[in-house]
CSV table of C-alpha atoms and ligand atoms in Angstrom, one decimal:
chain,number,residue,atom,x,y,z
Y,1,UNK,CA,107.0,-123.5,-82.9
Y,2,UNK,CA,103.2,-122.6,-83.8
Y,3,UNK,CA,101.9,-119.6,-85.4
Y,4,UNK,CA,101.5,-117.8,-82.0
Y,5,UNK,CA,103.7,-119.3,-80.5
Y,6,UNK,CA,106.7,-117.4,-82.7
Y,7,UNK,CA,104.5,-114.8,-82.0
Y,8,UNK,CA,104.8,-114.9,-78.5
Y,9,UNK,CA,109.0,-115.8,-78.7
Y,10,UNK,CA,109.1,-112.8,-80.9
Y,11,UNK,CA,107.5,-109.9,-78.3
Y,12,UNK,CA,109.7,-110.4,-75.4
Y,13,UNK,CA,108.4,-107.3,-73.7
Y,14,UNK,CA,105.2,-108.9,-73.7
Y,15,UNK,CA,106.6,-111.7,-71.3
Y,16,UNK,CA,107.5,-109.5,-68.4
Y,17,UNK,CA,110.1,-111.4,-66.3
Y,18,UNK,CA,108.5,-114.7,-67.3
Y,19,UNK,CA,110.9,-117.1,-69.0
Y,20,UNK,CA,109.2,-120.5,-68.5
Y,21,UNK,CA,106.2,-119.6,-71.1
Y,22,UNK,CA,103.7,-122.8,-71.2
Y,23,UNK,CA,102.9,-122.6,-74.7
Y,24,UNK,CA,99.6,-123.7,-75.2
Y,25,UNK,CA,99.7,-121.9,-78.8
Y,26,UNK,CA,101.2,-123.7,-80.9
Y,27,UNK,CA,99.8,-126.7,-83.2
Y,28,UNK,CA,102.7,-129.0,-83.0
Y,29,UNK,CA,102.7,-132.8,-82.2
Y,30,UNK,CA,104.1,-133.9,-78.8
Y,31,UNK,CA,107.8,-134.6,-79.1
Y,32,UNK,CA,108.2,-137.5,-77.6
Y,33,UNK,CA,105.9,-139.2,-80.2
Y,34,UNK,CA,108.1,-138.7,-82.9
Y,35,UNK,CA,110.0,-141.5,-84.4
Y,36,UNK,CA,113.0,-140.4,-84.4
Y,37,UNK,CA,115.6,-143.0,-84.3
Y,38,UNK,CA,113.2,-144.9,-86.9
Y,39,UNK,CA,113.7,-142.3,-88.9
Y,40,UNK,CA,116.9,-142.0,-89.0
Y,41,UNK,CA,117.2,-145.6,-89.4
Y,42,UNK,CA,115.5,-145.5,-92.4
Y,43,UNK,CA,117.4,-142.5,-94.3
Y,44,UNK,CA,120.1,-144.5,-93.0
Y,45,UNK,CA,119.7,-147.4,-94.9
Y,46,UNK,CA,118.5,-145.8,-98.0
Y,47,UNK,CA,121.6,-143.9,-98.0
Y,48,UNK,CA,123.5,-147.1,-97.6
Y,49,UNK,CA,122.0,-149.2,-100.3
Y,50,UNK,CA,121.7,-149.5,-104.3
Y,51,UNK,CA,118.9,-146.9,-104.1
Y,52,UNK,CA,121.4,-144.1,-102.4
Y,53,UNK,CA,122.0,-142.2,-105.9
Y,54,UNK,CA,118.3,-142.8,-107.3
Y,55,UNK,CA,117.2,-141.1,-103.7
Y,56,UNK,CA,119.1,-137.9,-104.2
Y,57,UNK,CA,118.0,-137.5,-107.6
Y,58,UNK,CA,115.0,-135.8,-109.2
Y,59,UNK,CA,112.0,-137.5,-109.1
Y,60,UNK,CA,108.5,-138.3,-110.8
Y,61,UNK,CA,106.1,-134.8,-109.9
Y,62,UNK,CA,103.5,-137.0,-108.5
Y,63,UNK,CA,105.4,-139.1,-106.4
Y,64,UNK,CA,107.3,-142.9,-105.9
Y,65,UNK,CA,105.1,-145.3,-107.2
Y,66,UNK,CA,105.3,-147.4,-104.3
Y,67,UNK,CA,104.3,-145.1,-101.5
Y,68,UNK,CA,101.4,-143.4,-104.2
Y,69,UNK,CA,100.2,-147.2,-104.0
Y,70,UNK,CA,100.7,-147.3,-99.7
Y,71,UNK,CA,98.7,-144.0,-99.4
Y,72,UNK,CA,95.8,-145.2,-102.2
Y,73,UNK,CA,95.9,-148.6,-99.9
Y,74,UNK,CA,94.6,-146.5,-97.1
Y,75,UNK,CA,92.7,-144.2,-98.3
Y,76,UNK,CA,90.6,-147.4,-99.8
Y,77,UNK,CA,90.1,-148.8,-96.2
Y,78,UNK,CA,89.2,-145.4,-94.8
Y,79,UNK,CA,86.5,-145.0,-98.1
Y,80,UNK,CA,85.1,-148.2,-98.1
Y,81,UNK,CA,86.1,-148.1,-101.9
Y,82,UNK,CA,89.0,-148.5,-104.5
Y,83,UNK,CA,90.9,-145.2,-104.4
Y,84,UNK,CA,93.8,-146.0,-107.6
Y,85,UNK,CA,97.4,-145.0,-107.0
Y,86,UNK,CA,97.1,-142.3,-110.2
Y,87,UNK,CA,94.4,-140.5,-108.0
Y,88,UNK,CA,97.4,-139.8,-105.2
Y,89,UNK,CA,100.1,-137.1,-105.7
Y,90,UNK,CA,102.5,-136.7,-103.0
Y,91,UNK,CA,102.9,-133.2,-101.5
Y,92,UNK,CA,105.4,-131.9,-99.4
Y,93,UNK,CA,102.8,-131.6,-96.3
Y,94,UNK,CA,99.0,-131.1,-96.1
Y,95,UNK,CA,99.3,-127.3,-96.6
Y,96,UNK,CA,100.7,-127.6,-99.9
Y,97,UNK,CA,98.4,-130.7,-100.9
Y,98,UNK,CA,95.8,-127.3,-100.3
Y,99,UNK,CA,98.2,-125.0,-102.2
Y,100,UNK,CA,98.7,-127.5,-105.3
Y,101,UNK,CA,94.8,-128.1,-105.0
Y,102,UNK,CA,93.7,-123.9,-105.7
Y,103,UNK,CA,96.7,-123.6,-108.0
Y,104,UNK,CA,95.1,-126.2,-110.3
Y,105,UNK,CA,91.1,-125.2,-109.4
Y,106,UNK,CA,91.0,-121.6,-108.1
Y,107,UNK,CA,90.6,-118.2,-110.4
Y,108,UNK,CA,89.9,-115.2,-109.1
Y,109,UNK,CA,86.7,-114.3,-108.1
Y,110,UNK,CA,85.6,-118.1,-107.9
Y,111,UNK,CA,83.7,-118.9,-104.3
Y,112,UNK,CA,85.4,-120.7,-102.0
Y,113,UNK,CA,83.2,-122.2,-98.8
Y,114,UNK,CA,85.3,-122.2,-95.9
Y,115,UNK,CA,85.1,-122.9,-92.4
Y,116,UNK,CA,84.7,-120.3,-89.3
Y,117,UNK,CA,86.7,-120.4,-87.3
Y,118,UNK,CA,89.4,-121.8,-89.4
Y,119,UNK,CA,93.1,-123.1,-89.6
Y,120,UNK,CA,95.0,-119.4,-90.6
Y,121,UNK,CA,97.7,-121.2,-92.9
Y,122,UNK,CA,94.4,-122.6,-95.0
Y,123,UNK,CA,92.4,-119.4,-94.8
Y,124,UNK,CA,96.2,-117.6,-96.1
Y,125,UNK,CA,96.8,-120.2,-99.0
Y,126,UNK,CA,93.6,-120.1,-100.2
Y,127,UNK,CA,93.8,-115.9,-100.5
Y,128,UNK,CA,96.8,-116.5,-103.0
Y,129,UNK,CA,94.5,-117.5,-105.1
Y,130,UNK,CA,92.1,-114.5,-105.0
Y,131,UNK,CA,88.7,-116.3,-104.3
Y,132,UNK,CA,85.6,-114.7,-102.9
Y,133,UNK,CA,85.4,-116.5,-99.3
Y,134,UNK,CA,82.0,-117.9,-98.1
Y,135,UNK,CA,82.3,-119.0,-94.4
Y,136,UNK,CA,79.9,-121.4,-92.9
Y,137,UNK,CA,79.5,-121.5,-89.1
Y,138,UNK,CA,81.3,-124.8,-87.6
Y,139,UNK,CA,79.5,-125.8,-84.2
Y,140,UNK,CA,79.7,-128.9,-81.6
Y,141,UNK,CA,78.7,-131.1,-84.9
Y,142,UNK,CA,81.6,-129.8,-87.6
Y,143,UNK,CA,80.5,-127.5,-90.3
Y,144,UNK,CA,77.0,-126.4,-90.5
Y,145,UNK,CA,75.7,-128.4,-93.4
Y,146,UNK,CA,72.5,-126.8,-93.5
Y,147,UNK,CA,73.8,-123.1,-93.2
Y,148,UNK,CA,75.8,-124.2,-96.7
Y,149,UNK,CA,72.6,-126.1,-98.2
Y,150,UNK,CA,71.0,-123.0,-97.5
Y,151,UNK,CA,73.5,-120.4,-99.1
Y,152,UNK,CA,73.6,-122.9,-102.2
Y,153,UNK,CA,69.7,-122.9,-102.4
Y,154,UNK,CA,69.9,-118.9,-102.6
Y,155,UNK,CA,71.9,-119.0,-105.4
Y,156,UNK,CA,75.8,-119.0,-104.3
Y,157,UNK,CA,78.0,-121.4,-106.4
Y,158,UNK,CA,81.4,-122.4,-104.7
Y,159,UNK,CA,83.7,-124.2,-106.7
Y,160,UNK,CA,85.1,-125.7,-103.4
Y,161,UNK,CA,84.2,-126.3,-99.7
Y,162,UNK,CA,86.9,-126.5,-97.8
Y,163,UNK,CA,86.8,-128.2,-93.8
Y,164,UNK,CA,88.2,-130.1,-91.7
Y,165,UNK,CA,86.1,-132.7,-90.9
Y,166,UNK,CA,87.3,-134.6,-88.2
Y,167,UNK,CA,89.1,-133.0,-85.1
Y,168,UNK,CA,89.0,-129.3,-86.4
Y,169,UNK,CA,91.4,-126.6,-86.2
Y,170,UNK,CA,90.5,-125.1,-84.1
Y,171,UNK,CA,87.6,-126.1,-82.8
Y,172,UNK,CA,88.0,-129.5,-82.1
Y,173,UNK,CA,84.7,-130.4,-83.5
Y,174,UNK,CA,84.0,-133.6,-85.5
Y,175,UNK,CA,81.6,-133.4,-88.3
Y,176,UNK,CA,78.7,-136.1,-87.4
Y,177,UNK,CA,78.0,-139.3,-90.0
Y,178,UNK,CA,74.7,-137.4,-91.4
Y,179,UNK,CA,76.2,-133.9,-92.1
Y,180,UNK,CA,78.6,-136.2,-94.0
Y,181,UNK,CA,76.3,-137.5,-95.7
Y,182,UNK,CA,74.3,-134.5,-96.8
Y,183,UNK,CA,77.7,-132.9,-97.7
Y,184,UNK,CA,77.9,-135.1,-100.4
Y,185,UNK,CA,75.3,-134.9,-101.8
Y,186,UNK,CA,75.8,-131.3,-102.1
Y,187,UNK,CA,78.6,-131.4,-103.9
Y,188,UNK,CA,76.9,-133.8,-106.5
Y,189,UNK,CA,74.0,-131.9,-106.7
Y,190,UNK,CA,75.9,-128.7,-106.9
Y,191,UNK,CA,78.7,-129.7,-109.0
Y,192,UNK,CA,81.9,-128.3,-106.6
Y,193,UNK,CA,84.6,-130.3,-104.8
Y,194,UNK,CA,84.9,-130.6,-101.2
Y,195,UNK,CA,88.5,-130.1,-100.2
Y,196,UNK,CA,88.7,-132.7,-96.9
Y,197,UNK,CA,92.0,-131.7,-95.1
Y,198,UNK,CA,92.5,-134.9,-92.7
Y,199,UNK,CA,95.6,-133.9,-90.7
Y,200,UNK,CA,94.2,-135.2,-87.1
Y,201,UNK,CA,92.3,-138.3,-88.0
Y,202,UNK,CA,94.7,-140.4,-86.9
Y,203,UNK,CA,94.8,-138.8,-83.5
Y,204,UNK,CA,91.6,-140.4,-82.0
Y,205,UNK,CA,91.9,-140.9,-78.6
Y,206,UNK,CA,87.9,-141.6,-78.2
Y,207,UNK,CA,85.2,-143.4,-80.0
Y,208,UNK,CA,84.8,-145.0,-83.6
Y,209,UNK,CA,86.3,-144.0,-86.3
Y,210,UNK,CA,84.0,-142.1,-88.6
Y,211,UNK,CA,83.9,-142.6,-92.7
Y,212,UNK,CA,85.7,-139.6,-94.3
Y,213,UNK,CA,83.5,-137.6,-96.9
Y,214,UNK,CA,84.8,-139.0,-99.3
Y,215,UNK,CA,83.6,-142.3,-98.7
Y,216,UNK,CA,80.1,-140.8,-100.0
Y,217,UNK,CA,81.2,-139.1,-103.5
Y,218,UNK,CA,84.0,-138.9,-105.6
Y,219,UNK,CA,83.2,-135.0,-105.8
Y,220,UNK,CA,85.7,-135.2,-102.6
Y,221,UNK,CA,90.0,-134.6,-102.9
Y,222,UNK,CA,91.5,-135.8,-99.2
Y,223,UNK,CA,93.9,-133.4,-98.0
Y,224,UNK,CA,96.6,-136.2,-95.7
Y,225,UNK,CA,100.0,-135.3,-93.7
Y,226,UNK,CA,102.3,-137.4,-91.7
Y,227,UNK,CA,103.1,-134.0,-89.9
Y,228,UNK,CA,101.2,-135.2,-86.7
Y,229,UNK,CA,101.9,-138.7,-87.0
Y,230,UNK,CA,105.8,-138.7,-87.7
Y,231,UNK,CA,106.8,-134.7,-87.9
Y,232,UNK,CA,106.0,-131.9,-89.0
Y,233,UNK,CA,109.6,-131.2,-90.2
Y,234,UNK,CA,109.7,-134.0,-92.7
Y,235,UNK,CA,107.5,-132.4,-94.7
Y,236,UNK,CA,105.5,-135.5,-95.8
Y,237,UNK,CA,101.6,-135.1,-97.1
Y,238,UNK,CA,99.5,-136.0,-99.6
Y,239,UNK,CA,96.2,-135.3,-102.0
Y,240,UNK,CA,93.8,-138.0,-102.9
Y,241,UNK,CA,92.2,-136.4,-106.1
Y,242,UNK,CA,88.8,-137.5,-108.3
Y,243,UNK,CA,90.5,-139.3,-111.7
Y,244,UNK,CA,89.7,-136.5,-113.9
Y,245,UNK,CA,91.2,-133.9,-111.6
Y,246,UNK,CA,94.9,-135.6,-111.4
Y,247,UNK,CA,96.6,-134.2,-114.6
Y,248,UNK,CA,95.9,-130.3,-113.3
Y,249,UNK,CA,97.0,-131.2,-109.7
Y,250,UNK,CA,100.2,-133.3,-110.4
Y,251,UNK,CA,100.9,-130.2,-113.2
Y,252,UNK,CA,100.4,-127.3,-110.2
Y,253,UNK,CA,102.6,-129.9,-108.0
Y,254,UNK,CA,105.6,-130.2,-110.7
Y,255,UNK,CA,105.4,-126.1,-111.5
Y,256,UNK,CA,105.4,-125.6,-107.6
Y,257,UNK,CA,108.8,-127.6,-106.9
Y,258,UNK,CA,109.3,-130.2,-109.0
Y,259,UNK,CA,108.2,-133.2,-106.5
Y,260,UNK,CA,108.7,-133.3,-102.7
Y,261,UNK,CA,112.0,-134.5,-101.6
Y,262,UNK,CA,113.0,-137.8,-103.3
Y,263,UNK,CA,114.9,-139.4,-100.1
Y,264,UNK,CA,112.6,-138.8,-97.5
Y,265,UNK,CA,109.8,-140.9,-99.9
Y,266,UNK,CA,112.3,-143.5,-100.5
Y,267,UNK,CA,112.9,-143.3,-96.1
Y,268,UNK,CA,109.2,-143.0,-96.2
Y,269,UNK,CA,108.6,-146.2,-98.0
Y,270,UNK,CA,111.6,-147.8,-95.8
Y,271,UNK,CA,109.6,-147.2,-92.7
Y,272,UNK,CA,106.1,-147.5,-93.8
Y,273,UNK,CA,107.0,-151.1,-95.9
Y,274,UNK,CA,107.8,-152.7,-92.6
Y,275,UNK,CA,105.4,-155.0,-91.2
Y,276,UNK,CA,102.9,-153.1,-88.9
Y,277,UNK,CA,105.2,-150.6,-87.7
Y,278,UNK,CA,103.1,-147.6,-88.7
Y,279,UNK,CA,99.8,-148.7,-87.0
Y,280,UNK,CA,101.9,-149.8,-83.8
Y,281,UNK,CA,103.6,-146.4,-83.9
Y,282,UNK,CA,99.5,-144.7,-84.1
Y,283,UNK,CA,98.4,-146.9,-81.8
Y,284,UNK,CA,100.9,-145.5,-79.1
Y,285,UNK,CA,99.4,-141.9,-79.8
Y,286,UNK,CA,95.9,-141.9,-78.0
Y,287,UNK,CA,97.5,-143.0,-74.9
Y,288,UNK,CA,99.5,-139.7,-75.2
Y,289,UNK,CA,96.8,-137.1,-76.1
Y,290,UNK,CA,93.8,-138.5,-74.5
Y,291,UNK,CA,95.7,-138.4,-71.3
Y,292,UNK,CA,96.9,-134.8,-71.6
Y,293,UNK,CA,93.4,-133.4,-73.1
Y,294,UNK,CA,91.7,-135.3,-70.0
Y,295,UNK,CA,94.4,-133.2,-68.0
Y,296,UNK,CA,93.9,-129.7,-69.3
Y,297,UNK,CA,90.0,-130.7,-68.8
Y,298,UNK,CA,90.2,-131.6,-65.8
Y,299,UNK,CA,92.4,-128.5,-64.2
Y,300,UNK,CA,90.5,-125.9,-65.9
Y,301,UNK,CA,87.3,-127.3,-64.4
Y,302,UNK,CA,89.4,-127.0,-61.1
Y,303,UNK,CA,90.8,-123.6,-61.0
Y,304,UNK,CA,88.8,-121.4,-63.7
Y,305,UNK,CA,85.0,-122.5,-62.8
Y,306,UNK,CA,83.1,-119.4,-63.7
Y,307,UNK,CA,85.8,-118.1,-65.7
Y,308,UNK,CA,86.6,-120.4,-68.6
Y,309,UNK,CA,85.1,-123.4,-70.4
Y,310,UNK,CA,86.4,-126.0,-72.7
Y,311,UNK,CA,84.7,-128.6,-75.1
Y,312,UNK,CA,85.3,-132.1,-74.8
Y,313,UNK,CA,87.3,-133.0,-78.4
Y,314,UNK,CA,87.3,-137.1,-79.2
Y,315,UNK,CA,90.9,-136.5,-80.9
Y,316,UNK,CA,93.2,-134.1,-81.9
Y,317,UNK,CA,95.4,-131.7,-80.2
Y,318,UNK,CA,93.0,-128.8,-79.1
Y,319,UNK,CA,90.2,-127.8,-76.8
Y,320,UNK,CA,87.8,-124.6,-77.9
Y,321,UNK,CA,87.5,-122.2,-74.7
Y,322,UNK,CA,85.2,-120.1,-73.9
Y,323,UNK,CA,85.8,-116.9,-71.7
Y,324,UNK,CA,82.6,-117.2,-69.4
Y,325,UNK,CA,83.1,-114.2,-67.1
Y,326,UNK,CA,81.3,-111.2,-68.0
Y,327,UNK,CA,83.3,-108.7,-69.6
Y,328,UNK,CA,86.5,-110.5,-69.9
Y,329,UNK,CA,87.7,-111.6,-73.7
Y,330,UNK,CA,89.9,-114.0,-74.9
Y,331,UNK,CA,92.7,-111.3,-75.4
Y,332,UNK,CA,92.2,-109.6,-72.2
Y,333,UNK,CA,92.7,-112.9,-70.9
Y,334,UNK,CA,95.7,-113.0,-73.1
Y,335,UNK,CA,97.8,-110.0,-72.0
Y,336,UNK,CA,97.6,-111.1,-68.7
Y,337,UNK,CA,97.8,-115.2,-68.8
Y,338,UNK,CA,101.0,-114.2,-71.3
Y,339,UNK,CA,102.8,-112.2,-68.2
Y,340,UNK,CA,102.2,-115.2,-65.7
Y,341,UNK,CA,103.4,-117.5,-68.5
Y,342,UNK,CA,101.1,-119.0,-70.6
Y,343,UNK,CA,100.1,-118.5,-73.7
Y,344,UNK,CA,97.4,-119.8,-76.2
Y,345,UNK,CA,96.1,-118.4,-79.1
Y,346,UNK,CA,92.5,-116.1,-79.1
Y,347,UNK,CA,89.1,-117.0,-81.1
Y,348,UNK,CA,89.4,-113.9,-83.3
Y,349,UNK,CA,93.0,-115.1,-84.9
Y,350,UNK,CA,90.9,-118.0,-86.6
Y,351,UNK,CA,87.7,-115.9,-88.1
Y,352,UNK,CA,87.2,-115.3,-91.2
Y,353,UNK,CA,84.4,-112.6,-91.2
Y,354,UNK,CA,83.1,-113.4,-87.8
Y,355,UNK,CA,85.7,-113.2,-84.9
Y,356,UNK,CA,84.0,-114.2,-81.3
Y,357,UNK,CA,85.8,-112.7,-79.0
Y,358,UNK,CA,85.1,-114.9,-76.1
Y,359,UNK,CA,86.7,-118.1,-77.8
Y,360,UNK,CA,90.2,-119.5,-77.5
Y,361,UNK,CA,92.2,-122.4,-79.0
Y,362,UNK,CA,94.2,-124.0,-76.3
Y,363,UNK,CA,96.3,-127.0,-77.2
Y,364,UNK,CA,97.5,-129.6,-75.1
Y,365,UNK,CA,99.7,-131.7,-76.8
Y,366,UNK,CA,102.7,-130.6,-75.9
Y,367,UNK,CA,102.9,-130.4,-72.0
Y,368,UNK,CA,102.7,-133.0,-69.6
Y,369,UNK,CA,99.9,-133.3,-67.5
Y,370,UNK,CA,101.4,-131.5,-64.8
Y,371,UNK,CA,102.2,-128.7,-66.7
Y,372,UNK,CA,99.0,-128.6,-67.6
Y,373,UNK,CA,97.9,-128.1,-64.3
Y,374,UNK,CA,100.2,-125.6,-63.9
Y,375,UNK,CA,98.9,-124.0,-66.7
Y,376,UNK,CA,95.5,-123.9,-65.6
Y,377,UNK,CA,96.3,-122.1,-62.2
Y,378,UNK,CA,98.6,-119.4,-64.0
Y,379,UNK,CA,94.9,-118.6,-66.3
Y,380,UNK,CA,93.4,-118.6,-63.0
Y,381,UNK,CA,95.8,-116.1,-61.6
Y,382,UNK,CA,95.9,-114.1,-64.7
Y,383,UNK,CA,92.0,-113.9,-65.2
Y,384,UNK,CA,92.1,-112.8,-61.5
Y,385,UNK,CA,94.2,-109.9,-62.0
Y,386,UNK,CA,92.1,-109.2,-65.3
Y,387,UNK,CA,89.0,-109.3,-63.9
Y,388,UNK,CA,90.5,-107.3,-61.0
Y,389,UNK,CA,91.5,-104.7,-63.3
Y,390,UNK,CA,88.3,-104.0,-64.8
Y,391,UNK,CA,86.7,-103.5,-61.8
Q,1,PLP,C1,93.9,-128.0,-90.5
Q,1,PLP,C2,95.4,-128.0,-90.9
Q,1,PLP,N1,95.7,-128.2,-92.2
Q,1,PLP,C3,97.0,-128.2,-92.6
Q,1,PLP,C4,98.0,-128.0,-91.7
Q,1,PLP,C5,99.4,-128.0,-92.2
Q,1,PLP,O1,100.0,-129.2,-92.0
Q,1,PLP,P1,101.2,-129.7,-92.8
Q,1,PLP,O2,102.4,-129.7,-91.8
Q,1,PLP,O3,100.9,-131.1,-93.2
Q,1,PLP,O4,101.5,-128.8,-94.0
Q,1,PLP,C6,97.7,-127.9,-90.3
Q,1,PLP,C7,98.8,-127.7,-89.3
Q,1,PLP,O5,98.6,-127.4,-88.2
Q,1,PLP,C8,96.3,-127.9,-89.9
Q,1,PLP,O6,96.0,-127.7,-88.7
C-alpha cells in the first residue's frame, strides 16, 4: 500500500459507499511482476545447503562480498567506468541507502538541494537530519540545472543535491544527457555530492537508456533498490559511494542496523548468480508498464479532455496531471474522484516550498488496462459533479 493509499484505507468515511477504490495512489510495483516462486526458490535452497547457518547469522555492515561485487558489475556498465566493490554498501532498500547517506554527510544547518516536487519519504529522511532545504524546480527535462547553477553562482553552498534523475517521483520526468552533464560539473566545481536515487531506471518502457550522473564525476553516490524490480517487501537496495566517502557510510549503515538481512543477500546472490535470469526477468517489465501508461493515456484523453492532462513519462510508474478546468484543483478533484472510487495522490503532497495545486501524481502500475479505463470515466464523473458544484 502507498503513502496515500493507507491514507485513503485509513478514512473510511471519506469513501462513501464505495468499496472497489482504484488506487491510483500508491507507488507500488505491479504484482504480477514479482518473482515470487523464484524467490522462494532461492531462500529455499539457501536454507537447504552448507550456507543455511552462515545465512541466519550476523553479517559484514557493508554487505556479502559477492553481491557488493554483482552490484559494482553493474554500476560499471551503467558508468562507462570501473565502480570497485569497496565503493558498494548494501542497504536494506533505497530509502535507507538515502538515510545511511545524511547520517554519515548531513549536520544541521548544512544545505541540502532538493527536488520540487519530490518523493515525501526522501524529503522526510532528509529532515532527520536538520538541513536547510534548497528546492530546484523539476520540469519536462528533470531538475532545472540552470536554476541550481544559478543559486550556487549567488553564493548558496549545498553539501548535497539530491534528484531523481531518471523517471521522477513524481513527475515522471527524465533529466536530459546535457543537464547531466552540467550537473557534474557542478558538483566538481562546487565541491558537494550529488545524491542520484535510481529506483525506476530499470523500468524503461521507451527509448535509450541514458548514462546516470555519475558516469560524468565521481562527486556522484547512486542511490539503487530492487524494490521495483523484485519487491518492495524484500527490502533489498544499495549505495554506490566515491572511495573516500565509504568508511563514514558503511559506519552510519552498521550503527543503523548492523547490515541488512543476511539470508535475503545470500537468496539475493542465489537468484541474481544464475545465468541471465535477472535481465530476462527486466526485460518482461516494459511490456507490463508501457502498456498500462499507454492505457491511462489514452482514456484520460477520452473521457477528461478539457478537464485533465497527463505527461507522456518514457518509464516508470507515474504520469504528472494537470487539472486544466478553471477553478477546479487537484484536491477538489480528490474529494469527489475518492467518493466514485478512485484515488490518486494531489501535487501539493510532493512540494517542498512550492505546492501547485493544479498537479497530481497518478500511477498506473497497478491496474489493468481496463481498470484504467474505468478509472478514467469515474475522474470524469467526479470532476463533473465538482465542477457542478462550484457552479
Ligand atoms: C524516489 C524514491 N526513492 C526511494 C524510494 C524508496 O524505495 P525503497 O523501497 O527502495 O526504499 C521510493 C519508493 O517509492 C522512491 O520513489
Amino acid at each position: 500500500m502507498g503513502e496515500v493509499g493507507t491514507w485513503v484505507m485509513r478514512d473510511p468515511l471519506r469513501l462513501g459507499d464505495v468499496s472497489d477504490v482504484i488506487s491510483l495512489a500508491g507507488g507500488l510495483p505491479a504484482g504480477e511482476t514479482l518473482p515470487a516462486a523464484e524467490i522462494g526458490e532461492a531462500v529455499m535452497r539457501v536454507t537447504t545447503s552448507r550456507l543455511a547457518t552462515t545465512a541466519l547469522q550476523y553479517s559484514a555492515a557493508e554487505g556479502l562480498p559477492v553481491l557488493r561485487a554483482w552490484i559494482a558489475g553493474r554500476a560499471s556498465l551503467q558508468r562507462g567506468r570501473s565502480v570497485a566493490a569497496s565503493q558498494v554498501v548494501v542497504t536494506a532498500g533505497g530509502l535507507q541507502g538515502l538515510d545511511v547517506i545524511a547520517r554519515a554527510l548531513l549536520d544541521p544547518g548544512d544545505l541540502v538541494a532538493i527536488d520540487e516536487p519530490v518523493f515525501p519519504g526522501s524529503l522526510h529522511c532528509l529532515e532527520m537530519y536538520q538541513p536547510e532545504f534548497l528546492s530546484i524546480p523539476v520540469d519536462d527535462d528533470g531538475l532545472d540545472v540552470d536554476a541550481l547553477a544559478e543559486r550556487l553562482e549567488g553564493g548558496l553552498r549545498p553539501k548535497l543535491v539530491y534528484t531523481v534523475a531518471t523517471f521522477h517521483n513524481p513527475t515522471g520526468a527524465t533529466l536530459s544527457d546535457v543537464r547531466r552533464r552540467k550537473l557534474a560539473d557542478l558538483a566538481e566545481r562546487y565541491g558537494f555530492v550529488v545524491a542520484e536515487d535510481e529506483p525506476y531506471t530499470a523500468l524503461r518502457f521507451r527509448g535509450d537508456p541514458v548514462p546516470p550522473v555519475a558516469a560524468y564525476s565521481d562527486h556522484v553516490i547512486t542511490i539503487g533498490s530492487f524494490s521495483k524490480t523484485l519487491g518492495p517487501g524484500l527490502r533489498a537496495g544499495w549505495v554506490v559511494v566515491p572511495p573516500a566517502l565509504a568508511d563514514a557510510v558503511v559506519r552510519a549503515k552498521r550503527w543503523s542496523d548492523l547490515h541488512t538481512s543476511t539470508l535475503m543477500q545470500y537468496a539475493l546472490v542465489e537468484l541474481l548468480g544464475r545465468d541471465a535470469w535477472f535481465d530476462e526477468h527486466l526485460a518482461r517489465l516494459p511490456g507490463v508498464y508501457g502498456q498500462r501508461c499507454a492505457a491511462l493515456r489514452a482514456a484520460v484523453a477520452a473521457h477528461l479532455p478539457g478537464v485533465l492532462e497527463v505527461n507522456d513519462p518514457a518509464g516508470g510508474l507515474f504520469v504528472w496531471g494537470r487539472v486544466v478546468a478553471p477553478g477546479l484543483s487537484a484536491d477538489d478533484l480528490l474529494d469527489a474522484a475518492v467518493r466514485r472510487g478512485v484515488s490518486y495522490v494531489s501535487g501539493p503532497q510532493f512540494a517542498v516550498h512550492h505546492p501547485d495545486p493544479a498537479t497530481m501524481r497518478m500511477s498506473f502500475a497497478g491496474s489493468s488496462p481496463e481498470r484504467l479505463e474505468l478509472a478514467a470515466r469515474r475522474l470524469a464523473d467526479a470532476a463533473t459533479a465538482a465542477l457542478g458544484q462550484q457552479a
